[in-house]
mmCIF file of C-alpha atoms in Angstrom:
data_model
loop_
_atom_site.group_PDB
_atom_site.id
_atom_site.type_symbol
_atom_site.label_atom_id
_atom_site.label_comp_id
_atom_site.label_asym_id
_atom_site.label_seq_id
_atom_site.Cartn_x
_atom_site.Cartn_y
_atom_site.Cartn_z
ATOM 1 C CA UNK A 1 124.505 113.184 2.252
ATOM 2 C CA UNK A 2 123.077 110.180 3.168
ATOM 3 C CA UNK A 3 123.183 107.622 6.551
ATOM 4 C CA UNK A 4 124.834 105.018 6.477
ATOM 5 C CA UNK A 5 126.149 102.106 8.997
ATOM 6 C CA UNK A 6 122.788 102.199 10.738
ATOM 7 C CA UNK A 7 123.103 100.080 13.650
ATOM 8 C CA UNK A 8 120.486 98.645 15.807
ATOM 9 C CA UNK A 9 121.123 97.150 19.428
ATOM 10 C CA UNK A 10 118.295 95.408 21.679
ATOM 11 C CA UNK A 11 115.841 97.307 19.649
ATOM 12 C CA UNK A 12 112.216 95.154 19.630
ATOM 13 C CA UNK A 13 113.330 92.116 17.942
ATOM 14 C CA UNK A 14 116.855 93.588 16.390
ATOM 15 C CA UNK A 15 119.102 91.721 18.577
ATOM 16 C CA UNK A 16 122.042 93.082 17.083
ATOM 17 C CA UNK A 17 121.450 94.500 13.366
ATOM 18 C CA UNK A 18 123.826 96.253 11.073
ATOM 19 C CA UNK A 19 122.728 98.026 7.797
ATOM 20 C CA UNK A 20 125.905 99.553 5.562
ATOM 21 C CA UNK A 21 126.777 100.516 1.894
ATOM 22 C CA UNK A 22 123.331 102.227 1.927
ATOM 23 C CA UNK A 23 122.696 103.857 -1.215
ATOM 24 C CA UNK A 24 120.019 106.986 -2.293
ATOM 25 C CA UNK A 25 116.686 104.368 -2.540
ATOM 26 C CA UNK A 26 117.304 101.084 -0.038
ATOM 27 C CA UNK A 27 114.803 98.358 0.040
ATOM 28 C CA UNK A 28 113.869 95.534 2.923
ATOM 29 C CA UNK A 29 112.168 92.834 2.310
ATOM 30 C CA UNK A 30 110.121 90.190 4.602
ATOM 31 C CA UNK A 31 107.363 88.360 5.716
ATOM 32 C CA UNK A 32 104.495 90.508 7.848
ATOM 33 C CA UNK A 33 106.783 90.607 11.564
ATOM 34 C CA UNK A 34 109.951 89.802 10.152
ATOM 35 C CA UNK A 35 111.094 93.334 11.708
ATOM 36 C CA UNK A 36 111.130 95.254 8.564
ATOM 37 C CA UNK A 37 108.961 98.099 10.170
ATOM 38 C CA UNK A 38 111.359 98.298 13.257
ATOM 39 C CA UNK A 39 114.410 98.864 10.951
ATOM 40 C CA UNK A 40 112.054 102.093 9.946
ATOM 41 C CA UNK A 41 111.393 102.843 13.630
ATOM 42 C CA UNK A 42 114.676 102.927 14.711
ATOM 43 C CA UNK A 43 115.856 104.869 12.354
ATOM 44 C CA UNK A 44 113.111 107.371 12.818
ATOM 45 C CA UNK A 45 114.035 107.347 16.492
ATOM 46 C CA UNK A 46 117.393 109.606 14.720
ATOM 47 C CA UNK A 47 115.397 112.515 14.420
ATOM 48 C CA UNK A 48 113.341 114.800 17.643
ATOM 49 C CA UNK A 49 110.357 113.217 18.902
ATOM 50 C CA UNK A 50 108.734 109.855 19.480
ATOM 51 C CA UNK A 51 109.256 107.740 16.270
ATOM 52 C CA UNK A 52 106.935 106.897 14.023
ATOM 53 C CA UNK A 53 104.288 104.655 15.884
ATOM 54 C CA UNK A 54 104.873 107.015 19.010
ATOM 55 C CA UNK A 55 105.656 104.241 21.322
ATOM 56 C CA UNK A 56 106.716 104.022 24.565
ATOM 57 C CA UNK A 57 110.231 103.716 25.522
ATOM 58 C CA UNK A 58 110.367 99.872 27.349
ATOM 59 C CA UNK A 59 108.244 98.906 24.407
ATOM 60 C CA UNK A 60 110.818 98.952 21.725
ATOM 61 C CA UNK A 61 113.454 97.183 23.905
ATOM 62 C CA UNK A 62 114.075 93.309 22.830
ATOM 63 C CA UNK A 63 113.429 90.921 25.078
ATOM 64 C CA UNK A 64 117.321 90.450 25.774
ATOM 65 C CA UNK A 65 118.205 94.275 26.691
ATOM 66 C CA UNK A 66 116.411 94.641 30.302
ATOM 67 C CA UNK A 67 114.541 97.618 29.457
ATOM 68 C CA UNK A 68 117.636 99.307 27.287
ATOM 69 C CA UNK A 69 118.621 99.530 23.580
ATOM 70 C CA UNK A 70 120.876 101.514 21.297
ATOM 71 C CA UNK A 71 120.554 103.098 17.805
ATOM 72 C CA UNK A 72 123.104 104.340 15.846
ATOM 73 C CA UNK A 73 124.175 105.541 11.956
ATOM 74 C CA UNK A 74 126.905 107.669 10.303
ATOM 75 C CA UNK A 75 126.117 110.336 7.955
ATOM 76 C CA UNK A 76 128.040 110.367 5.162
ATOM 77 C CA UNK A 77 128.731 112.990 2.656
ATOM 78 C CA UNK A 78 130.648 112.364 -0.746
ATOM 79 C CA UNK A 79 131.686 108.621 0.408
ATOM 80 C CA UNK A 80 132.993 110.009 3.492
ATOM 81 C CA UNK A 81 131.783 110.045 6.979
ATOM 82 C CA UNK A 82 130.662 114.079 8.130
ATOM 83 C CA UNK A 83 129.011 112.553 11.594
ATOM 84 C CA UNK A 84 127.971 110.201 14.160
ATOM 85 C CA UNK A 85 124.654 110.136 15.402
ATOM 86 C CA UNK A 86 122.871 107.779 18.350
ATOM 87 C CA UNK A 87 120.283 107.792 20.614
ATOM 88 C CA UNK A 88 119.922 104.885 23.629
ATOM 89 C CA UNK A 89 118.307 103.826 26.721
ATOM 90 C CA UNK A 90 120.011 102.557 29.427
ATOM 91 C CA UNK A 91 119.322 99.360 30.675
ATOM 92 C CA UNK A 92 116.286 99.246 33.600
ATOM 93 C CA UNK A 93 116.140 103.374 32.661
ATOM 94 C CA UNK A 94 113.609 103.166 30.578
ATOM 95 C CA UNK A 95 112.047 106.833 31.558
ATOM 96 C CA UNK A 96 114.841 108.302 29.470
ATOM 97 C CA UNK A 97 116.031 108.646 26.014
ATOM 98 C CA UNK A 98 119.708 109.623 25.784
ATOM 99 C CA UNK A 99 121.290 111.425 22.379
ATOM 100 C CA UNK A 100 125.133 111.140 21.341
ATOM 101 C CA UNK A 101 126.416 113.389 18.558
ATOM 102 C CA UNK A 102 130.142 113.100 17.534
ATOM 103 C CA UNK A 103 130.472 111.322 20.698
ATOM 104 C CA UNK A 104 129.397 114.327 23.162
ATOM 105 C CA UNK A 105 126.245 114.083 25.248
ATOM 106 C CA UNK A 106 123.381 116.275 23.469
ATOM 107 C CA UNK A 107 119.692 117.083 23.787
ATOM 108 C CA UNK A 108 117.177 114.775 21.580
ATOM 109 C CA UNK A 109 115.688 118.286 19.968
ATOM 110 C CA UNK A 110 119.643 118.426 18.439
ATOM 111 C CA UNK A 111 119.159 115.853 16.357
ATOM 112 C CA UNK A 112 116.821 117.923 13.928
ATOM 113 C CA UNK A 113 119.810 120.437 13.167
ATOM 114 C CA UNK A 114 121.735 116.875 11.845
ATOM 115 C CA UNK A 115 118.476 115.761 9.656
ATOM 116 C CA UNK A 116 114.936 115.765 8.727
ATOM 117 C CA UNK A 117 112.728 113.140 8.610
ATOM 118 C CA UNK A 118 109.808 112.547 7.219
ATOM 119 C CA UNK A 119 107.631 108.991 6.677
ATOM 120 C CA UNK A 120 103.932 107.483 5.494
ATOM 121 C CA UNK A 121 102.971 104.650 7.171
ATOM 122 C CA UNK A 122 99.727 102.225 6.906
ATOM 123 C CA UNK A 123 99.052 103.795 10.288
ATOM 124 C CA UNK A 124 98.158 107.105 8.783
ATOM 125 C CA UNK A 125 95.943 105.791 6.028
ATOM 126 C CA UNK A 126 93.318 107.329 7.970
ATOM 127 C CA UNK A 127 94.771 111.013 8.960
ATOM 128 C CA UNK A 128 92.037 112.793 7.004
ATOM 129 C CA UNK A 129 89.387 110.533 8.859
ATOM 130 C CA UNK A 130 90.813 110.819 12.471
ATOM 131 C CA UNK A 131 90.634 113.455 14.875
ATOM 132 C CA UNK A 132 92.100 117.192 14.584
ATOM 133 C CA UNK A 133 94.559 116.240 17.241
ATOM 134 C CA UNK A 134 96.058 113.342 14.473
ATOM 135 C CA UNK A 135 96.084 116.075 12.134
ATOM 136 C CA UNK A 136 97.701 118.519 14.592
ATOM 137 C CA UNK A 137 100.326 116.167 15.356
ATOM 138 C CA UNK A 138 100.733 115.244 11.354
ATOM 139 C CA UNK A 139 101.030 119.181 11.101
ATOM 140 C CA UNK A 140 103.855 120.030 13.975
ATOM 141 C CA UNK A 141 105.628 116.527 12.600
ATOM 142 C CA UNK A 142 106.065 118.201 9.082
ATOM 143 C CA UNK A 143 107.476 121.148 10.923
ATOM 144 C CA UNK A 144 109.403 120.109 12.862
ATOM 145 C CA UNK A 145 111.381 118.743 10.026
ATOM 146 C CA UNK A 146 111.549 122.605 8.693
ATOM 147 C CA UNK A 147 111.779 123.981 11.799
ATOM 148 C CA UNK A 148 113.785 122.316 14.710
ATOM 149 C CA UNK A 149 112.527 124.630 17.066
ATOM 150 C CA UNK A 150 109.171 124.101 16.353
ATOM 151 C CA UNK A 151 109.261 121.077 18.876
ATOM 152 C CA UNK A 152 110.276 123.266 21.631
ATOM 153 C CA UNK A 153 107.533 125.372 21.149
ATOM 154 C CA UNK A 154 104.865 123.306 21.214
ATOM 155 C CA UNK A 155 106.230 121.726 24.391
ATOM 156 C CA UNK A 156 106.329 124.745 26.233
ATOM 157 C CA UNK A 157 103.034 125.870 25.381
ATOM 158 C CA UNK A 158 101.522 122.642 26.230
ATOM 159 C CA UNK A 159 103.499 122.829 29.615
ATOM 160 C CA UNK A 160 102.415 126.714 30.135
ATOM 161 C CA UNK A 161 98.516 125.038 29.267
ATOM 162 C CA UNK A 162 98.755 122.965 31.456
ATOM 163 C CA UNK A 163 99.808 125.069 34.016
ATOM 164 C CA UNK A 164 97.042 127.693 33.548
ATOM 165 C CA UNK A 165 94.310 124.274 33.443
ATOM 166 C CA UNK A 166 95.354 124.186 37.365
ATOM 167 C CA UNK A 167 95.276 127.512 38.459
ATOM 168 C CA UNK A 168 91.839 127.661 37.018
ATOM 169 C CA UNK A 169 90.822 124.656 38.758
ATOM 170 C CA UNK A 170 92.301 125.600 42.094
ATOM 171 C CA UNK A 171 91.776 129.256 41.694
ATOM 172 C CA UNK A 172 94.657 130.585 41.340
ATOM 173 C CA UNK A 173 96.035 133.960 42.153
ATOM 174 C CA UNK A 174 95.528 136.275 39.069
ATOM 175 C CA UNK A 175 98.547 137.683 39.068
ATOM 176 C CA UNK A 176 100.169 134.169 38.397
ATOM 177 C CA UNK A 177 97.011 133.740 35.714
ATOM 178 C CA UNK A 178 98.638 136.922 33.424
ATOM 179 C CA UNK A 179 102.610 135.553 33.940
ATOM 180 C CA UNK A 180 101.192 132.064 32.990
ATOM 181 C CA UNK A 181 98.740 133.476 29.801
ATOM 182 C CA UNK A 182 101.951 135.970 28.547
ATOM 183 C CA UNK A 183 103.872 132.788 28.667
ATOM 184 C CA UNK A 184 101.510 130.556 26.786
ATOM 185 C CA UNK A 185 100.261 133.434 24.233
ATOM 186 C CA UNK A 186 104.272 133.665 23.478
ATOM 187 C CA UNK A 187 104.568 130.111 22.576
ATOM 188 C CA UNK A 188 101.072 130.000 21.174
ATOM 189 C CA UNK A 189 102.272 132.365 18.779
ATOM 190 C CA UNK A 190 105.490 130.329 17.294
ATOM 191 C CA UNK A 191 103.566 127.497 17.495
ATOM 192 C CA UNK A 192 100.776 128.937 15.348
ATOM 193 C CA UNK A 193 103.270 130.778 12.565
ATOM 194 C CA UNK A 194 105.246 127.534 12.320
ATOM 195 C CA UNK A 195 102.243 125.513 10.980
ATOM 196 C CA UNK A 196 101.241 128.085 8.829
ATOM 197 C CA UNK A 197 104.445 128.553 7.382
ATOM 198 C CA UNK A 198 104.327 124.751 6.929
ATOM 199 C CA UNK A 199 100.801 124.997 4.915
ATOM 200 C CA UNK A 200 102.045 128.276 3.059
ATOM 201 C CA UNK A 201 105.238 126.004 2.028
ATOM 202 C CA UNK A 202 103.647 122.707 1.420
ATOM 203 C CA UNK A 203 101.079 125.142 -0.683
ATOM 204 C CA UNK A 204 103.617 126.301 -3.277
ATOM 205 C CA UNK A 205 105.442 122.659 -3.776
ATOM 206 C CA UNK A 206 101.913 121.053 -4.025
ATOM 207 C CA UNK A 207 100.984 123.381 -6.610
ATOM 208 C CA UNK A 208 104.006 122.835 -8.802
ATOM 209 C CA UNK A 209 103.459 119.278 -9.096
ATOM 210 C CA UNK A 210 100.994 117.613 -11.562
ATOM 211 C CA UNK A 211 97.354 116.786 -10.877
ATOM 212 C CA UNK A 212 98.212 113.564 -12.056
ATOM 213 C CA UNK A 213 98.462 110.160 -11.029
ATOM 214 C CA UNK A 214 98.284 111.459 -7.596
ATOM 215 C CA UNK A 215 95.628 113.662 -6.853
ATOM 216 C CA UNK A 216 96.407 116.834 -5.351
ATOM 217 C CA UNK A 217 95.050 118.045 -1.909
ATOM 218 C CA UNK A 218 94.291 121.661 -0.914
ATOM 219 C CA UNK A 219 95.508 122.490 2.427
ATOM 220 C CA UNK A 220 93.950 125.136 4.481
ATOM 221 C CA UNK A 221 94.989 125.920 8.213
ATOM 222 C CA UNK A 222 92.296 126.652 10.629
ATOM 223 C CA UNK A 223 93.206 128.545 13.868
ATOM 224 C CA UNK A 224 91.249 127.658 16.737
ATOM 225 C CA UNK A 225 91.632 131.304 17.927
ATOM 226 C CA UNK A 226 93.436 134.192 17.674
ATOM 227 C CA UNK A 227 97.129 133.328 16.530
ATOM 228 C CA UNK A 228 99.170 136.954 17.682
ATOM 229 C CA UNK A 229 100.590 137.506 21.294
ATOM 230 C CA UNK A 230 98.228 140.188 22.484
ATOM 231 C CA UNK A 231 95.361 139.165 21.032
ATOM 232 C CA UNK A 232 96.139 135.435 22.620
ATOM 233 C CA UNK A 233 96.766 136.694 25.485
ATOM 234 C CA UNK A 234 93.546 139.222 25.720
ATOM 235 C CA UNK A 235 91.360 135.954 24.610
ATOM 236 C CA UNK A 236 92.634 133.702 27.148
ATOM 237 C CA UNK A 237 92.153 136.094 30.089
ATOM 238 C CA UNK A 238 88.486 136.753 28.590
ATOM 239 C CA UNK A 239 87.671 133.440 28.555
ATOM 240 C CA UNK A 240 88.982 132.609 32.217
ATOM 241 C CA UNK A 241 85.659 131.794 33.529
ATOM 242 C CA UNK A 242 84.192 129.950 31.109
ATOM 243 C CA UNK A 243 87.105 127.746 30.590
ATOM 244 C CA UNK A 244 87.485 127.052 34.299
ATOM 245 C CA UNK A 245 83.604 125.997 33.772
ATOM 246 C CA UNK A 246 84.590 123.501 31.096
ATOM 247 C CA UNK A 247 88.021 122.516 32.533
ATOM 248 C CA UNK A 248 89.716 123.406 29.840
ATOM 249 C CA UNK A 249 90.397 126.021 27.525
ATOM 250 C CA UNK A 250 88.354 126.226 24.584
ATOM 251 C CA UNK A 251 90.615 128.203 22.240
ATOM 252 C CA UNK A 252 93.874 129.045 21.273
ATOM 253 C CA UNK A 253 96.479 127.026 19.130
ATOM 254 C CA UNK A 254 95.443 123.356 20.452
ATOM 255 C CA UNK A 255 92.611 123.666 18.356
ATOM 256 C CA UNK A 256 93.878 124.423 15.355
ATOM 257 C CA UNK A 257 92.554 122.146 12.322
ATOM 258 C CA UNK A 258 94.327 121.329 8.697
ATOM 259 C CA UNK A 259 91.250 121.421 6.399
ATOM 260 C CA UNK A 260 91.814 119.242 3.004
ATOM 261 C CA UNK A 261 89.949 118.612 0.167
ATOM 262 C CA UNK A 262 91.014 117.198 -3.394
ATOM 263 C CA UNK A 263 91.589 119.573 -6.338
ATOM 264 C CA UNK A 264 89.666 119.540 -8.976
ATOM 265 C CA UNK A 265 86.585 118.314 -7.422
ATOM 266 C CA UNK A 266 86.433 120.019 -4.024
ATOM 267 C CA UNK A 267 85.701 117.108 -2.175
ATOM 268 C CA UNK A 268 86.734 116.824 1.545
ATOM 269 C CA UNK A 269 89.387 114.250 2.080
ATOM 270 C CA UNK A 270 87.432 112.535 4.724
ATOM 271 C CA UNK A 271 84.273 112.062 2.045
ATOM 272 C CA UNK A 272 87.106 110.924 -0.921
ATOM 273 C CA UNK A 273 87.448 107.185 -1.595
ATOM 274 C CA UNK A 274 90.006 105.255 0.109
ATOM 275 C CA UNK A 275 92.075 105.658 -2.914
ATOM 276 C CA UNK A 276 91.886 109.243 -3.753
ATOM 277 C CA UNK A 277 92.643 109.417 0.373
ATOM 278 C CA UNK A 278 95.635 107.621 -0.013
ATOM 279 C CA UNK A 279 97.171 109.377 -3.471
ATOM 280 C CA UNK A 280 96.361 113.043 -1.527
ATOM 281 C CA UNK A 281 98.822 111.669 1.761
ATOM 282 C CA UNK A 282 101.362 110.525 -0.953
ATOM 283 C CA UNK A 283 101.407 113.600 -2.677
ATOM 284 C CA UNK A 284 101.780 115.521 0.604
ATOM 285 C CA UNK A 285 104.589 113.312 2.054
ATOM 286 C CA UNK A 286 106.519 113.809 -1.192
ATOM 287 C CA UNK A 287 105.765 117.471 -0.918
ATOM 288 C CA UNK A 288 107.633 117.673 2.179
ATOM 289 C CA UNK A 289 110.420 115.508 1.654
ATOM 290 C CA UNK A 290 111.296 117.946 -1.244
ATOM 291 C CA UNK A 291 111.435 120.695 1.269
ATOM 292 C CA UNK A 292 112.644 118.773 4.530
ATOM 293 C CA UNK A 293 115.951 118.635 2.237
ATOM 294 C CA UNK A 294 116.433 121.779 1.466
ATOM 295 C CA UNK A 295 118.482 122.803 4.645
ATOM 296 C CA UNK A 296 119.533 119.474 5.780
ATOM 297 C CA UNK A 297 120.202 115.867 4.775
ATOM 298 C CA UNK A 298 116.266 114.306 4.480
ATOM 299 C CA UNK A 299 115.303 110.600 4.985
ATOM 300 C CA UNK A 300 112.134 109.900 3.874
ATOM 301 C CA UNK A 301 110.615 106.506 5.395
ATOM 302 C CA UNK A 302 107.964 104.321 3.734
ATOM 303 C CA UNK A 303 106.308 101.619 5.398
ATOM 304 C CA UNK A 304 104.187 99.111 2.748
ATOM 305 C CA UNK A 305 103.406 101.796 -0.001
ATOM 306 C CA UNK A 306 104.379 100.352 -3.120
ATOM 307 C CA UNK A 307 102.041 97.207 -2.892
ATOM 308 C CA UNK A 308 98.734 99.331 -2.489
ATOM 309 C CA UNK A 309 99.940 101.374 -5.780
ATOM 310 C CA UNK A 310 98.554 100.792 -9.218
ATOM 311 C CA UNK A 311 101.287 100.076 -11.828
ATOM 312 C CA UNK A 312 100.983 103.990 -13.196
ATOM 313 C CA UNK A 313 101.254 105.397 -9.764
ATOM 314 C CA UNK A 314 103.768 103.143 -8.973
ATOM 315 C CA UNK A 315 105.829 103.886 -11.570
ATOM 316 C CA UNK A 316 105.077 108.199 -10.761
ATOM 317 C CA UNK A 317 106.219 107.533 -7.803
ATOM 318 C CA UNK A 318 110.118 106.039 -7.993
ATOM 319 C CA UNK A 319 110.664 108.586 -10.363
ATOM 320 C CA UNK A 320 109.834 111.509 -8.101
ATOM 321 C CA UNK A 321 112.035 109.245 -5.517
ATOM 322 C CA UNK A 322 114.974 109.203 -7.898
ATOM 323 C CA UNK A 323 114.948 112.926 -8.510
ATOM 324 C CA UNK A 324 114.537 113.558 -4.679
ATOM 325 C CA UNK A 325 117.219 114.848 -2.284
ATOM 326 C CA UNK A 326 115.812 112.563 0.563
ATOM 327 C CA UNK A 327 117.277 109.271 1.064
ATOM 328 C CA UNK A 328 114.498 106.722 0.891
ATOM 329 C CA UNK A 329 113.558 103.322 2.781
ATOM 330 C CA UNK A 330 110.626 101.392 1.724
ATOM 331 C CA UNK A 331 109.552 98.173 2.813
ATOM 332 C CA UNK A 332 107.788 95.106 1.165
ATOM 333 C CA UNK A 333 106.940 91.273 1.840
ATOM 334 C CA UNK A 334 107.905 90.843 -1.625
ATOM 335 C CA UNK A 335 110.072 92.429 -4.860
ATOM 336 C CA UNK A 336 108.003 92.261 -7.416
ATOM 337 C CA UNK A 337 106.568 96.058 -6.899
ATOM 338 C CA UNK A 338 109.617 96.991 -7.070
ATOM 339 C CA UNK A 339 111.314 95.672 -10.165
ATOM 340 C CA UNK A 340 111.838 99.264 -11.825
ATOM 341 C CA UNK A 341 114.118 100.286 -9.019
ATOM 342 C CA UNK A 342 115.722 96.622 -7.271
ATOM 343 C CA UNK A 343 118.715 96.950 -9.637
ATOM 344 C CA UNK A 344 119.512 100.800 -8.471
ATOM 345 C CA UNK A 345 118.673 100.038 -5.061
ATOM 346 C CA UNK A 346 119.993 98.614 -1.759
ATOM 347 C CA UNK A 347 118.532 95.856 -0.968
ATOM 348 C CA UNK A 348 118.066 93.751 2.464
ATOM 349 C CA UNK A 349 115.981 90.635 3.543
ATOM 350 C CA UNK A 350 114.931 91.080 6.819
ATOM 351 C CA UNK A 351 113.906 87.558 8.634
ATOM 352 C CA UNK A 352 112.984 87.572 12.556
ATOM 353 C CA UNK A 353 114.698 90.399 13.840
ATOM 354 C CA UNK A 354 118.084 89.557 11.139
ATOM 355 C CA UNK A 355 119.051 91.078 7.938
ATOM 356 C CA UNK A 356 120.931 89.834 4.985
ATOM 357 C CA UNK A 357 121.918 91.865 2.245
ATOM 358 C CA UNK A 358 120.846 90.672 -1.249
#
């Protein structure tokens, strides 16, 4: 199962852009701003969640849709179409991002049940240098893409977080303190198993693959407390006062950390060389787009990768493409990184918000 008549309307500088005959690997081509990295976007935009540079909504309209766009793809199975997906703003309501599914009105978190998506961008070269909060939001990303729920959970305990941040600030009644902290130690908790499921998963496929040309990380999730109901729920009320000093809590699940060093050498990522850095995230996206589709069709997005390969890593990596379940999208300014695969591939030139198939 793969997508397929990928449509873009009004999106950023995609007037009006249609993308069919799609195949398992699909290629565009262009100059640096030709739009290439929108077609990814967009179709990123198919799956829960923000897209893949996590913009804002009256950012990705074009300058001719007054605030609104529209995205839309069939996914096809066996030659055939199995469903329509979309998702849209209206024009000058920009706060709001609508989902169609067959034609019926659905919720964005839907669209995970449909397909899982993962990508690698040049954006995320530096995930093992940035901030735990990168890394938690690299972590729930990845699970969400297992887990559709996942999503839902960390929303509601970031809402229920939120919630308890006032009452400690305006000194709130106690009694609304416990219903809040049962509330956010229950979401804590599905929040926290998802991402160590995740690890646990992205553990065993990591393993089974070869040290070699990509250099395989060790993943280790850190709580930043305790990760079970009651014991979340006895922490938080503990700490009441001396989070209300700080003005904000200063444990639970929003301080969880994804530790990762490189086999073999035991290295921390963030101390490995820009390189090594950049095999490790390869070899973790690849990890999860073998088990993103497992359940459900899996689109695996990548933004400028081949061009910072070597040949031999190059070459590792269309093959593990070929044999993967996920359809794939890369994206180049030119073809010559990707001679082994052009003739297998689909293949678009992409020139100032227009495509042409090649």
């Amino acid at each position: 199962m793969a997508l397929d008549r990928i449509s873009l309307s009004h999106f950023r500088n995609h007037r009006g852009t249609e993308l069919g005959e799609t195949r398992h690997l699909n290629l565009l081509f262009g100059e640096n701003g030709a739009g290439k990295t929108n077609v990814l976007e967009a179709i990123s935009l198919l799956a829960p969640g923000r897209g893949l540079r996590r913009a804002a909504l009256d950012e990705m309209s074009g300058p001719h849709g007054d605030g609104g766009f529209a995205i839309g793809a069939s996914l096809k199975e066996q030659g055939h179409e199995s469903a329509r997906i979309g998702t849209y703003v209206e024009p000058d309501r920009t706060g709001r991002r609508l989902v169609r599914i067959n034609g019926a009105e659905a919720n964005a978190g839907s669209l995970g049940e449909w397909l899982a998506m993962g990508w690698l961008t040049p954006a995320m070269d530096r995930l093992f240098m940035d901030s735990a909060g990168a890394r938690r939001r690299h972590v729930d990303r990845m699970a969400l893409a297992l887990d559709p729920g996942h999503a839902r959970n960390v929303s509601r305990y970031e809402t229920a977080m939120r919630e308890r941040n006032k009452l400690l600030e305006t000194g709130g009644d106690t009694t609304w303190l416990d219903a809040i902290e049962a509330q956010l130690s229950e979401h804590g908790e599905r929040v926290a198993a998802g991402r160590k499921a995740l690890i646990a998963a992205l553990t065993d496929e990591l393993t089974a693959l070869p040290d070699q040309p990509f250099a395989r990380p060790l993943l280790t999730y850190r709580p930043g407390g305790p990760t079970e109901f009651e014991a979340l729920r006895e922490d938080f009320r503990r700490q009441r006062a001396r989070d209300r000093a700080a003005g904000r809590a200063l444990t639970g699940p929003h301080r969880d950390e994804l530790e990762v060093v490189m086999a073999g050498s035991g290295q921390a990522a963030a101390l490995c060389s820009t390189g090594e850095q950049k095999a490790m995230l390869i070899a973790m996206t690849l990890a999860h787009a073998v088990l993103a589709a497992e359940g459900r069709p899996g689109v695996l997005l990548l933004d400028e990768v081949a061009a910072h390969l070597d040949p031999v890593r190059r070459t590792a990596l269309f093959q593990r493409l070929r044999q993967g379940r996920a359809q794939v999208w890369l994206t180049g300014t030119e073809s010559a990184p990707f001679e082994d695969i052009i003739e297998e591939a689909a293949v678009w030139r992409v020139s100032n918000g227009t495509v042409e198939r090649l």
